[in-house]
């Protein structure tokens, strides 16, 4: 929880390797750093966490390796995202062109929409692809999704104090971090998807 033991570049998607004796669920990594460094605060206790939207946290982690003179930072290539158009959306989502245009216009005008329907009909799938079609590419770094549940609080979503090695420190939630990233990149669209908004009627 308080140590960083490596930094690497993920080179593959998820792979199941039955030939391995243990840890059969893997991704291939090109390790750029191996060692032991002090982690800034307490690390999240999850197997795999996408920290991309937590810009302050990412900068703290990167600073560890920049300050380490014995390590060499390998320059990572620019990510090129697959293009995604209105036609791509209509070929994947069961929706008419007129309904698509209505959704896009509403989203651009109101800045938010709510998709309502029974579970399993593809609301989340459609929401992500709607965002991609407006952006013109499958840029996952500009689309973030959170799922609300009973234990999810303001402190988790926006900001709050969390236990750390030396007491408590202010931790910023995904919505705050995502908004900051969008603020610093005001020439491009960003989309925040809230999944499972359950409202009692």
Coordinates of C-alpha atoms in Angstrom, one line a residue:
X1 CA 0.0 0.0 0.0
X2 CA 3.0 2.4 0.5
X3 CA 5.5 1.1 -2.0
X4 CA 5.9 1.4 -5.8
X5 CA 7.9 -1.6 -7.2
X6 CA 7.7 -1.0 -10.9
X7 CA 6.6 1.1 -13.8
X8 CA 5.8 -0.3 -17.3
X9 CA 3.9 0.1 -20.5
X10 CA 1.0 -2.2 -21.1
X11 CA 1.5 -3.8 -24.5
X12 CA -1.5 -6.2 -24.8
X13 CA -5.1 -6.5 -23.9
X14 CA -6.2 -9.1 -21.3
X15 CA -4.9 -12.6 -21.9
X16 CA -5.8 -15.9 -20.2
X17 CA -2.7 -18.2 -20.2
X18 CA -3.6 -21.7 -18.9
X19 CA 0.0 -22.9 -19.2
X20 CA 1.0 -20.7 -16.2
X21 CA 1.0 -22.3 -12.8
X22 CA -0.4 -19.2 -11.2
X23 CA -1.5 -15.7 -12.2
X24 CA -3.1 -17.0 -15.4
X25 CA -5.0 -13.8 -16.1
X26 CA -2.4 -11.5 -17.5
X27 CA -1.4 -8.5 -19.6
X28 CA 2.0 -8.3 -21.2
X29 CA 4.1 -5.4 -19.8
X30 CA 7.3 -3.7 -21.1
X31 CA 8.9 -2.7 -17.7
X32 CA 10.7 0.6 -17.8
X33 CA 11.5 0.7 -14.1
X34 CA 12.0 -2.0 -11.4
X35 CA 13.0 -1.2 -7.8
X36 CA 11.3 0.2 -4.7
X37 CA 10.0 3.8 -4.3
X38 CA 7.9 5.4 -1.6
X39 CA 4.3 5.7 -2.8
X40 CA 2.6 9.2 -2.3
X41 CA 0.1 8.3 0.4
X42 CA -1.9 5.0 0.5
X43 CA -2.4 3.2 -2.8
X44 CA -5.9 2.0 -3.9
X45 CA -6.4 -1.7 -2.9
X46 CA -7.7 -3.0 -6.2
X47 CA -6.2 -5.5 -8.7
X48 CA -6.4 -3.0 -11.6
X49 CA -7.2 0.7 -11.5
X50 CA -7.3 3.2 -14.3
X51 CA -5.8 6.3 -12.8
X52 CA -5.7 8.4 -16.0
X53 CA -8.3 10.9 -14.9
X54 CA -6.6 11.5 -11.5
X55 CA -4.1 14.0 -13.0
X56 CA -2.6 15.2 -9.7
X57 CA -2.0 11.6 -8.6
X58 CA -0.5 10.7 -12.0
X59 CA 1.9 13.7 -11.7
X60 CA 3.0 12.6 -8.2
X61 CA 3.7 9.1 -9.5
X62 CA 5.6 10.3 -12.5
X63 CA 7.6 12.7 -10.3
X64 CA 9.0 9.7 -8.4
X65 CA 10.8 8.4 -11.5
X66 CA 11.8 11.8 -12.9
X67 CA 13.6 12.5 -9.6
X68 CA 15.3 9.1 -9.6
X69 CA 18.6 9.8 -11.5
X70 CA 19.3 6.1 -11.8
X71 CA 16.1 5.5 -13.8
X72 CA 15.6 6.2 -17.5
X73 CA 12.2 7.3 -18.6
X74 CA 11.3 5.8 -21.9
X75 CA 9.3 8.2 -24.1
X76 CA 5.9 6.7 -24.8
X77 CA 4.5 7.0 -28.3
X78 CA 1.5 9.2 -28.9
X79 CA -1.7 7.2 -28.8
X80 CA -3.7 7.2 -32.0
X81 CA -7.4 6.5 -31.5
X82 CA -9.6 4.8 -34.1
X83 CA -12.0 7.1 -35.9
X84 CA -15.7 6.9 -35.1
X85 CA -18.4 8.6 -37.1
X86 CA -22.2 8.9 -37.1
X87 CA -22.4 6.1 -39.6
X88 CA -20.3 3.9 -37.2
X89 CA -22.8 4.7 -34.4
X90 CA -25.8 3.9 -36.6
X91 CA -24.3 0.6 -37.7
X92 CA -23.8 -0.5 -34.0
X93 CA -26.8 1.0 -32.2
X94 CA -30.4 0.2 -33.1
X95 CA -31.5 3.8 -33.7
X96 CA -32.7 5.9 -36.6
X97 CA -30.6 8.8 -37.9
X98 CA -33.3 11.3 -36.9
X99 CA -33.3 10.0 -33.3
X100 CA -29.5 10.2 -33.3
X101 CA -29.5 13.8 -34.5
X102 CA -32.1 14.7 -31.8
X103 CA -29.9 13.2 -29.1
X104 CA -26.8 15.0 -30.3
X105 CA -28.6 18.4 -30.5
X106 CA -30.0 17.9 -27.0
X107 CA -26.6 17.0 -25.6
X108 CA -24.9 19.9 -27.2
X109 CA -27.7 22.3 -26.0
X110 CA -28.5 21.0 -22.6
X111 CA -25.1 19.5 -21.9
X112 CA -26.7 16.4 -20.3
X113 CA -29.2 13.7 -21.2
X114 CA -30.7 10.7 -19.3
X115 CA -31.3 7.4 -21.1
X116 CA -34.1 5.4 -19.6
X117 CA -34.9 1.8 -20.2
X118 CA -35.0 -1.8 -18.9
X119 CA -31.7 -3.4 -17.8
X120 CA -29.7 -5.0 -20.5
X121 CA -31.0 -3.0 -23.5
X122 CA -27.7 -1.3 -24.2
X123 CA -28.0 2.2 -22.6
X124 CA -24.3 2.3 -21.5
X125 CA -23.1 0.9 -24.8
X126 CA -25.1 3.5 -26.7
X127 CA -23.9 6.3 -24.3
X128 CA -20.3 5.6 -24.9
X129 CA -20.7 5.3 -28.7
X130 CA -22.7 8.5 -28.8
X131 CA -19.8 10.3 -27.1
X132 CA -17.3 8.7 -29.5
X133 CA -19.4 9.7 -32.5
X134 CA -19.4 13.4 -31.4
X135 CA -15.7 13.3 -30.7
X136 CA -15.0 11.6 -34.0
X137 CA -12.8 9.0 -32.5
X138 CA -12.8 6.3 -29.8
X139 CA -10.7 8.5 -27.4
X140 CA -11.3 6.7 -24.1
X141 CA -9.2 9.2 -22.2
X142 CA -12.0 11.8 -22.7
X143 CA -14.9 9.5 -21.7
X144 CA -15.3 8.5 -18.1
X145 CA -17.9 6.3 -16.5
X146 CA -18.8 5.9 -12.8
X147 CA -21.5 3.7 -11.3
X148 CA -23.5 5.0 -8.3
X149 CA -24.2 2.6 -5.5
X150 CA -25.5 2.9 -2.0
X151 CA -22.0 3.3 -0.4
X152 CA -20.8 5.9 -2.9
X153 CA -20.5 9.2 -1.2
X154 CA -19.6 12.8 -2.0
X155 CA -16.1 12.2 -0.7
X156 CA -15.7 9.4 -3.2
X157 CA -17.1 11.3 -6.1
X158 CA -15.8 14.9 -5.6
X159 CA -13.2 15.1 -2.8
X160 CA -12.6 14.1 0.8
X161 CA -10.0 13.4 3.4
X162 CA -8.6 9.8 3.3
X163 CA -6.3 8.0 5.8
X164 CA -2.6 8.2 4.8
X165 CA 0.7 7.1 6.2
X166 CA 1.0 10.3 8.2
X167 CA -2.6 10.9 9.2
X168 CA -5.1 12.2 6.6
X169 CA -4.7 13.9 3.3
X170 CA -7.2 15.5 0.9
X171 CA -8.0 13.1 -2.0
X172 CA -9.7 14.3 -5.2
X173 CA -12.5 12.1 -6.6
X174 CA -12.9 11.1 -10.3
X175 CA -15.4 13.8 -11.1
X176 CA -13.2 16.6 -9.8
X177 CA -10.1 15.2 -11.6
X178 CA -12.0 14.7 -14.9
X179 CA -13.4 18.2 -14.8
X180 CA -9.9 19.6 -14.2
X181 CA -8.6 17.6 -17.2
X182 CA -11.5 19.0 -19.3
X183 CA -10.8 22.5 -18.1
X184 CA -7.2 22.3 -19.2
X185 CA -8.2 21.0 -22.7
X186 CA -11.1 23.4 -23.6
X187 CA -10.8 22.9 -27.3
X188 CA -12.0 19.3 -27.2
X189 CA -15.2 17.6 -25.8
X190 CA -15.2 15.5 -22.7
X191 CA -18.0 13.1 -21.7
X192 CA -18.8 11.9 -18.1
X193 CA -21.2 9.0 -18.0
X194 CA -23.1 8.1 -14.7
X195 CA -24.3 4.6 -14.9
X196 CA -27.3 3.3 -12.8
X197 CA -29.2 6.3 -11.7
X198 CA -32.0 4.6 -9.9
X199 CA -34.9 6.9 -9.0
X200 CA -37.9 5.8 -6.9
X201 CA -41.2 6.8 -8.5

